[in-house]
Amino acid sequence: MVSRVIPVDPFDLVIFGGTGDLARRKILPGLYRRFWAGQMPEDARIVGCSRHEMSDDEYREEVRGAIQEFAIEGKEDAEKVDAFLEIISFVAVDATGDKGWKELAKKVRDEVVNAFYFSVGPSLFGDLAERLHKYKMAGQDTRIVVEKPFGHDLKSAQDLNATLRKYFAEEQIYRIDHYLGKETVQNLMAVRFGNVLFEPLWNALYVDHIQITVAETVGVGGRGSYYDKSGAMRDMVQNHLMQLLCLIAMEPPHHFEPDAVRDEKLKVIRALDPVQPEDLVRGQYEGDDKVASYFDDVEDPGSITESFIAMKLHISNWRWKGTPIYVRTGKRLKARASEIAVVFKHPPHSIFGEKANERRGNVLVIRLQPNEGMNLRVTIKEPGPGGMRLIEVPLDMSFADALGPDAGDVADAYERLIMDVIRGNQTLFMRGDEVEAAWAWADPIIASWEESGERPKSYAPGSTGPEEALMLLYREGRRWRDVKA
Ligand code: NAP
């Protein structure tokens, strides 16, 4: 099955931080892939910006290197790359000064869509917004894309929203959470709201519990100084896991349209109960003969920042009252794998006898990585004679298998989201009030740790996290799924 590519309107996309890590690894290779796929019109233009002086050609060579390193194999044919580099240029701009802004303003065309990607540290977001306004690039249809982290707590997020809204309306601000750009995450909405099969069961009457796991094998590595001020709660839970939770738990929006979807997500965040201390486990990875410990990575033996967190959450509304949602995320774990598992209840009465009830029941697994796809575990009769013995089998749909080789061509999260910016579609971007609500929920939890000064539990690298995280489920007769890479 060939995926349909609908070209976007002509645009000028300016990438502030165009020489940074994110631009090199994700944004520029992603844009190239959209160019390769034929989604970019011929008169699209991309302008890289950073303080460092360099010519257009020097920048193009940097971009070529990034494409060779990070674009998908098989798409790096020289002619296409050359054609893509033609649409790229560079302007040296200082976000905090006046250098380069006039030149940039001359370059940005009035007659096409204008988008500015803020791929720089958040402390520069306000400076960039102010200067875009000062140099008359903040027109009514201009879009800005802001990267995470969006604030450090509720107050800083509110301040940042207020600063951006001085120059741009909410409809112009695209707060990126790349988890929302993942194919499976959007499929979650398609499966829930495009079928009648699941939605009648999607509630506390039929769902025993939900597990959301985002596990990484890497440590904090070179990001140690940033990460140590953040921790798993700020870096992952408040944004990415919260967004996944919203999509899994929200009510059907009346239409697949930005505010309708975001209104429903916001209601989920607001319905979250405060987390009880006994429902929360924080961890920090140890080192071994191969990898450094968290302390060594952040160069602070006294750090009490968590590199792992597991929590039991409750949503107080009619749909979910009584169904716990377990979330966990961490670094230096056993596998690099992310999934959402909806674990359904057992049938109310087993006609096959007591033993059959020992089975674990239906589970719908939505795999975010690796091998994006879905898997529904159902109970069937074990084939052959010898009576009614039950077994569980997966109804497995990996996108690559189901949709053919072109499924591999589905856009990666960043490239999809950038194309949505050009189209002016905010559905997969976080609204300001959503981000603030998520901080309002997270702040008291973080404050309680800071007050207590309690150390996170340590866990071995390559494990599933601290023992206590297993107990969160064991104590209730449940267990975490064995999430595999
Ligand atoms: P980075 O590698 O440190 O790059 C920062 C970029 O900003 C460089 O191009 C730098 O170039 C430019 N810059 C710094 N100060 C500037 C100024 N005053 N005026 C103009 N340009 C300036 O950072 P990054 O990792 O790409 O991250 C960028 C943003 O994305 C951050 O908000 C980060 O939190 C977020 N993010 C990154 C990742 C990732 O995987 N890297 C993932 C998620 C979110 P010059 O020094 O030459 O000016």
XYZ file of C-alpha atoms and ligand atoms in Angstrom:
533
model
C 0.000 0.000 0.000
C 1.520 3.308 -1.079
C 1.132 6.078 1.477
C -0.424 9.176 -0.019
C 1.608 12.348 0.183
C -0.313 15.611 0.012
C 2.032 18.530 -0.682
C 1.854 21.464 1.711
C 1.644 25.132 0.710
C 4.843 27.062 -0.091
C 6.602 28.157 3.096
C 9.620 29.788 4.676
C 10.799 27.838 7.707
C 13.432 29.492 9.880
C 15.232 27.222 12.327
C 16.772 29.114 15.238
C 19.380 26.755 16.609
C 19.895 25.446 13.069
C 23.352 24.128 13.965
C 22.294 22.450 17.226
C 21.909 18.796 18.092
C 18.150 18.623 17.590
C 18.313 20.344 14.201
C 21.082 18.010 13.054
C 19.558 14.786 14.317
C 15.852 15.319 13.814
C 14.629 18.510 12.178
C 16.852 18.749 9.080
C 16.935 15.016 8.240
C 13.151 14.947 8.776
C 12.651 17.876 6.420
C 14.813 16.143 3.861
C 12.656 13.027 4.099
C 9.522 15.117 3.446
C 11.322 16.674 0.464
C 12.286 13.215 -0.761
C 8.687 12.038 -0.395
C 7.474 14.931 -2.564
C 5.580 16.725 0.180
C 7.509 19.971 -0.071
C 6.637 22.400 -2.846
C 9.498 23.595 -5.045
C 9.400 27.100 -3.648
C 9.699 26.075 -0.010
C 12.678 27.703 1.719
C 14.531 26.711 4.888
C 16.800 29.144 6.710
C 19.164 27.963 9.436
C 20.192 30.478 12.118
C 22.683 30.560 14.959
C 25.236 33.069 16.214
C 28.169 31.399 14.537
C 29.063 33.055 11.182
C 29.096 30.780 8.132
C 28.259 30.972 4.441
C 25.227 29.307 2.846
C 27.527 26.718 1.310
C 29.228 25.918 4.595
C 25.840 25.424 6.214
C 24.651 23.259 3.329
C 27.641 20.998 3.863
C 26.698 20.675 7.552
C 23.177 19.762 6.515
C 24.490 17.243 3.980
C 26.467 15.599 6.781
C 23.363 15.469 8.980
C 21.318 13.864 6.188
C 23.992 11.284 5.534
C 24.174 10.449 9.203
C 20.514 10.543 10.175
C 18.174 10.316 7.161
C 16.655 6.891 6.515
C 18.801 4.535 4.473
C 18.000 4.399 0.796
C 16.892 8.021 0.643
C 20.281 9.648 0.432
C 20.583 9.766 -3.377
C 22.954 12.578 -4.284
C 20.681 14.380 -6.758
C 17.822 14.636 -4.292
C 20.167 15.807 -1.543
C 21.623 18.488 -3.851
C 18.142 19.663 -4.807
C 17.168 19.853 -1.142
C 20.298 21.815 -0.243
C 19.345 24.372 -2.923
C 16.381 25.476 -0.815
C 18.528 25.937 2.290
C 20.395 29.048 3.367
C 21.912 30.448 6.526
C 21.845 33.732 8.449
C 23.932 34.408 11.560
C 21.456 35.738 14.132
C 21.847 36.475 17.814
C 18.638 35.872 19.744
C 19.694 38.274 22.468
C 21.077 41.076 20.268
C 20.378 42.783 16.951
C 22.869 40.894 14.850
C 21.410 39.362 11.701
C 17.748 40.244 12.219
C 17.440 42.765 9.374
C 19.020 40.320 6.971
C 16.659 37.592 8.133
C 13.628 39.880 7.774
C 14.628 40.608 4.168
C 14.832 36.912 3.438
C 11.448 35.893 4.811
C 8.781 36.269 2.115
C 5.385 37.834 2.862
C 3.411 35.814 0.351
C 4.094 32.338 1.801
C 3.502 30.598 5.142
C 6.099 31.769 7.700
C 7.166 29.396 10.476
C 9.912 29.903 13.047
C 11.231 26.879 14.906
C 12.706 27.793 18.312
C 15.249 24.960 18.578
C 17.298 26.776 21.212
C 17.346 26.735 25.003
C 14.026 27.897 26.533
C 15.685 30.948 28.122
C 15.868 32.378 24.571
C 12.197 31.850 23.624
C 11.140 35.279 24.902
C 14.051 37.049 23.143
C 13.198 35.388 19.850
C 9.494 36.232 20.107
C 10.270 39.840 20.960
C 12.678 40.271 18.064
C 10.392 38.598 15.555
C 7.873 41.244 16.550
C 10.403 44.088 16.494
C 11.647 43.148 13.032
C 8.093 42.765 11.724
C 8.101 39.030 11.202
C 5.291 38.357 13.690
C 2.416 38.704 11.228
C -1.039 37.348 11.996
C -0.432 34.126 10.147
C 3.125 33.559 11.398
C 3.645 30.347 13.376
C 6.230 29.675 16.057
C 7.271 26.213 17.173
C 8.622 25.881 20.686
C 10.580 22.945 21.987
C 10.473 21.284 25.359
C 11.003 21.919 28.192
C 8.053 24.288 28.376
C 8.753 25.688 31.823
C 10.255 24.145 34.907
C 7.142 24.462 37.046
C 3.716 26.103 36.885
C 5.000 29.623 37.506
C 7.695 29.483 34.817
C 5.250 27.937 32.322
C 2.739 30.697 33.039
C 5.460 33.323 32.597
C 6.579 31.767 29.330
C 3.006 31.608 28.028
C 2.492 35.251 28.991
C 5.710 36.298 27.227
C 4.886 34.451 24.005
C 1.290 35.721 24.042
C 2.551 39.311 24.119
C 3.572 38.821 20.506
C 1.652 35.790 19.251
C -1.904 34.507 19.623
C -2.446 30.988 20.990
C -3.368 29.851 17.447
C 0.150 30.798 16.327
C 2.035 28.916 19.065
C 2.933 25.275 18.384
C 4.261 23.645 21.578
C 5.871 20.481 20.359
C 5.684 17.109 22.100
C 7.145 14.673 19.621
C 5.310 11.762 21.263
C 2.114 13.159 19.755
C 3.655 12.938 16.295
C 4.196 9.184 16.538
C 2.153 7.136 14.117
C 0.901 4.736 16.793
C -0.166 7.495 19.105
C -2.418 8.868 16.412
C -3.552 5.376 15.653
C -4.669 5.117 19.224
C -7.270 7.769 18.423
C -8.186 6.045 15.161
C -8.664 2.712 16.931
C -10.674 4.214 19.770
C -12.899 6.522 17.786
C -12.968 4.899 14.345
C -14.298 1.518 15.550
C -17.238 0.473 17.684
C -15.334 -2.505 19.004
C -13.351 -0.928 21.814
C -15.165 2.168 23.015
C -18.063 0.380 24.802
C -15.452 -1.496 26.869
C -13.154 1.480 27.384
C -14.096 2.250 30.990
C -13.795 1.123 34.585
C -16.447 -1.576 34.143
C -14.281 -3.537 31.715
C -10.737 -2.240 32.058
C -8.888 -3.665 35.041
C -5.951 -1.296 34.722
C -3.722 0.489 32.241
C 0.083 0.449 32.080
C 2.176 3.078 30.342
C 5.887 2.310 30.052
C 8.587 4.424 28.459
C 11.903 2.673 29.101
C 15.353 3.711 27.935
C 18.623 1.819 28.110
C 20.821 4.899 27.938
C 21.919 6.890 30.967
C 21.835 10.675 31.198
C 25.241 10.759 29.455
C 26.314 14.181 28.214
C 23.019 15.788 29.325
C 23.883 15.259 33.001
C 23.897 18.888 34.094
C 20.546 19.607 32.385
C 18.971 16.348 33.517
C 19.969 16.679 37.137
C 17.911 19.877 37.415
C 14.997 18.141 35.798
C 14.648 14.427 36.600
C 12.221 11.893 35.155
C 9.139 13.710 36.444
C 9.882 16.963 34.639
C 11.677 15.452 31.658
C 9.186 12.687 30.832
C 6.085 12.416 33.022
C 4.766 15.978 33.057
C 4.864 16.110 29.265
C 5.209 12.870 27.265
C 3.566 10.369 29.606
C 0.868 12.872 30.485
C 0.049 13.301 26.805
C -0.190 9.538 26.312
C -2.406 9.272 29.372
C -4.689 11.991 28.002
C -5.144 10.265 24.662
C -5.878 6.933 26.261
C -8.323 8.314 28.813
C -10.075 11.238 27.130
C -13.719 11.326 26.098
C -14.460 11.289 22.359
C -14.068 14.839 21.040
C -17.032 15.961 18.922
C -14.678 16.376 15.973
C -11.017 15.649 15.219
C -10.185 19.301 15.400
C -7.524 21.070 17.519
C -9.556 22.664 20.284
C -12.079 19.846 20.518
C -9.259 17.320 21.105
C -7.336 19.576 23.454
C -10.425 20.420 25.499
C -10.910 16.712 26.178
C -7.249 16.188 27.067
C -7.362 19.087 29.483
C -10.342 17.536 31.298
C -8.311 14.364 31.912
C -5.431 16.278 33.492
C -7.828 18.219 35.680
C -9.510 15.011 36.810
C -6.244 13.446 38.003
C -6.164 12.842 41.753
C -3.143 13.969 43.760
C -0.684 11.072 44.021
C -0.355 9.415 47.424
C 3.230 8.862 48.677
C 2.693 5.085 48.836
C 1.730 5.087 45.148
C 4.995 6.540 43.948
C 8.519 5.146 43.584
C 11.550 7.141 42.530
C 14.823 5.530 41.524
C 18.397 6.321 40.564
C 20.592 3.926 38.570
C 23.746 2.424 39.989
C 26.878 1.812 37.944
C 28.673 -1.431 37.141
C 31.909 -2.411 35.425
C 30.535 -1.220 32.057
C 28.478 1.877 32.782
C 28.767 4.853 35.109
C 26.326 5.409 37.945
C 23.879 8.309 37.958
C 26.094 10.101 40.481
C 29.097 9.817 38.203
C 27.070 10.923 35.174
C 25.872 14.086 36.881
C 29.079 14.508 38.916
C 27.192 15.007 42.175
C 27.186 12.233 44.776
C 24.572 14.155 46.769
C 22.015 14.417 43.946
C 18.484 13.362 44.880
C 17.120 13.690 41.334
C 15.289 10.632 40.001
C 16.280 8.811 36.810
C 13.288 6.473 37.246
C 9.745 6.968 38.381
C 6.768 4.658 38.739
C 3.332 5.812 39.858
C -0.180 4.642 40.335
C -2.625 7.271 39.141
C -6.371 7.703 39.461
C -8.686 9.702 37.264
C -11.742 10.853 39.152
C -14.501 10.803 36.586
C -17.379 8.513 35.659
C -15.440 6.632 33.035
C -12.354 5.781 35.035
C -13.184 5.814 38.751
C -11.674 2.608 40.149
C -9.322 1.780 37.250
C -5.711 2.475 38.236
C -3.281 3.726 35.655
C 0.302 2.702 36.290
C 3.017 4.710 34.604
C 6.762 4.179 34.688
C 9.720 5.625 32.902
C 13.426 5.508 33.456
C 16.937 5.407 32.153
C 19.450 2.540 32.116
C 16.668 -0.022 32.112
C 16.618 -3.489 30.613
C 15.134 -2.576 27.237
C 14.510 0.445 25.092
C 10.811 0.048 24.627
C 7.652 2.068 25.034
C 4.107 0.836 25.131
C 0.645 1.396 26.485
C -1.212 -1.698 27.665
C -4.936 -1.713 28.350
C -5.581 -4.761 30.523
C -9.219 -5.834 30.436
C -11.062 -7.629 33.242
C -11.752 -11.349 33.218
C -15.127 -12.568 32.013
C -17.520 -12.301 34.997
C -18.151 -16.041 35.056
C -16.039 -18.795 33.609
C -18.026 -21.565 31.956
C -14.734 -23.463 31.575
C -14.120 -23.882 35.286
C -11.966 -22.161 37.854
C -8.662 -22.824 36.102
C -9.652 -20.799 33.090
C -9.993 -17.725 35.267
C -6.319 -17.884 36.104
C -5.652 -16.633 32.617
C -4.785 -13.005 32.382
C -7.569 -11.920 30.070
C -7.551 -9.608 27.090
C -4.830 -7.044 26.717
C -4.562 -4.399 24.024
C -0.960 -3.297 23.623
C -0.089 -0.185 21.701
C 3.647 -0.304 20.910
C 5.375 3.011 20.427
C 8.818 1.553 19.994
C 10.353 -0.548 18.684
C 8.189 -1.874 15.792
C 5.285 0.523 16.128
C 2.102 -1.465 16.097
C -0.717 -2.978 18.098
C -1.364 -6.323 19.587
C -4.578 -7.668 21.072
C -4.292 -10.761 23.221
C -7.336 -13.002 23.059
C -8.200 -16.336 24.620
C -8.912 -19.267 22.310
C -9.143 -23.018 22.548
C -5.879 -24.850 22.329
C -6.086 -26.787 19.060
C -6.393 -30.567 19.119
C -8.328 -33.187 21.020
C -8.318 -33.512 24.796
C -11.082 -31.202 25.917
C -11.448 -27.494 26.273
C -8.041 -26.130 27.156
C -7.648 -22.397 26.766
C -4.607 -20.508 25.550
C -3.870 -16.884 24.821
C -2.787 -15.822 21.381
C -1.932 -12.407 20.002
C -3.786 -10.760 17.163
C -0.752 -8.849 16.064
C -0.638 -5.880 13.774
C 2.781 -4.476 13.180
C 2.442 -1.602 10.734
C 5.250 -2.883 8.556
C 3.502 -6.281 8.160
C -0.001 -4.958 7.735
C 0.676 -2.058 5.414
C 3.527 -3.465 3.347
C 7.013 -2.138 2.760
C 5.826 1.462 2.338
C 4.764 1.491 5.958
C 8.428 2.103 6.688
C 7.984 5.404 4.886
C 5.565 6.791 7.417
C 6.877 10.117 8.528
C 8.795 10.252 11.765
C 7.293 12.333 14.560
C 9.227 15.539 13.926
C 8.683 15.680 10.200
C 4.973 14.993 10.559
C 4.610 17.706 13.175
C 6.538 20.277 11.114
C 4.269 19.597 8.149
C 1.284 20.115 10.480
C 2.723 23.512 11.429
C 2.872 24.485 7.759
C -0.705 23.265 7.290
C -1.761 25.266 10.350
C -3.089 22.215 12.191
C -2.585 22.396 15.966
C -4.344 19.147 16.893
C -1.111 17.383 17.828
C 0.398 20.318 19.724
C -0.102 21.191 23.367
C -2.219 24.193 24.202
C -0.976 26.628 26.857
C -3.652 25.699 29.396
C -2.858 21.975 29.004
C 0.789 22.558 29.829
C -0.119 24.678 32.819
C -2.608 22.087 34.100
C 0.061 19.386 33.839
C 2.470 21.519 35.870
C -0.258 22.314 38.407
C -0.597 18.549 38.933
C 3.167 17.839 39.012
C 4.303 20.775 41.170
C 3.013 19.564 44.574
C 4.528 16.122 43.962
C 7.933 17.607 43.172
C 7.650 20.056 46.085
C 7.037 17.196 48.513
C 10.268 15.471 47.419
C 12.228 18.661 47.693
C 10.828 19.214 51.173
C 11.553 15.698 52.411
C 15.004 15.505 50.799
C 14.478 11.739 50.550
C 16.896 9.846 48.320
C 15.489 7.855 45.407
C 15.879 4.048 45.650
C 18.845 2.713 43.774
C 18.489 0.158 40.970
C 20.896 -1.933 38.966
C 21.613 -0.895 35.380
C 19.839 -3.215 32.947
C 17.070 -3.993 35.451
C 13.403 -2.970 35.429
C 13.939 -0.347 38.123
C 13.786 -0.549 41.923
C 12.035 -3.545 43.560
C 9.550 -1.171 45.122
C 8.210 -0.362 41.654
C 7.315 -4.041 41.182
C 5.535 -3.981 44.522
C 3.254 -1.153 43.363
C 1.446 -3.792 41.299
C 2.260 -7.020 43.179
C 0.551 -5.761 46.308
C -2.665 -5.558 44.272
C -2.306 -8.938 42.556
C -1.101 -7.377 39.312
C 2.232 -7.205 37.595
C 4.090 -5.069 35.121
C 4.299 -6.447 31.640
C 7.669 -7.716 30.536
C 8.368 -4.991 28.001
C 10.859 -6.185 25.397
C 12.964 -4.358 22.849
P 22.215 22.640 21.286
O 22.809 21.485 20.592
O 22.902 23.232 22.471
O 22.026 23.799 20.190
C 21.652 25.101 20.525
C 21.570 25.932 19.266
O 21.175 27.250 19.616
C 22.863 26.043 18.509
O 22.587 26.071 17.118
C 23.393 27.398 18.964
O 24.305 27.912 18.020
C 22.091 28.174 19.056
N 22.170 29.339 19.956
C 22.610 29.372 21.234
N 22.525 30.614 21.722
C 22.025 31.382 20.733
C 21.722 32.768 20.614
N 21.924 33.637 21.617
N 21.221 33.210 19.452
C 21.016 32.386 18.411
N 21.272 31.060 18.456
C 21.781 30.573 19.606
O 20.721 22.344 21.753
P 19.731 21.220 21.180
O 20.046 19.938 21.847
O 19.696 21.273 19.715
O 18.342 21.695 21.808
C 17.607 22.773 21.299
C 16.269 22.848 22.014
O 15.549 21.655 21.755
C 16.349 22.949 23.534
O 15.237 23.698 24.002
C 16.205 21.505 24.001
O 15.686 21.414 25.290
C 15.205 21.012 22.987
N 15.246 19.553 22.777
C 16.376 18.941 22.330
C 16.386 17.576 22.112
C 17.598 16.865 21.571
O 17.505 15.658 21.335
N 18.709 17.532 21.350
C 15.231 16.810 22.376
C 14.082 17.463 22.812
C 14.104 18.829 23.012
P 25.384 29.065 18.390
O 26.023 28.677 19.675
O 26.307 29.092 17.201
O 24.605 30.324 18.506
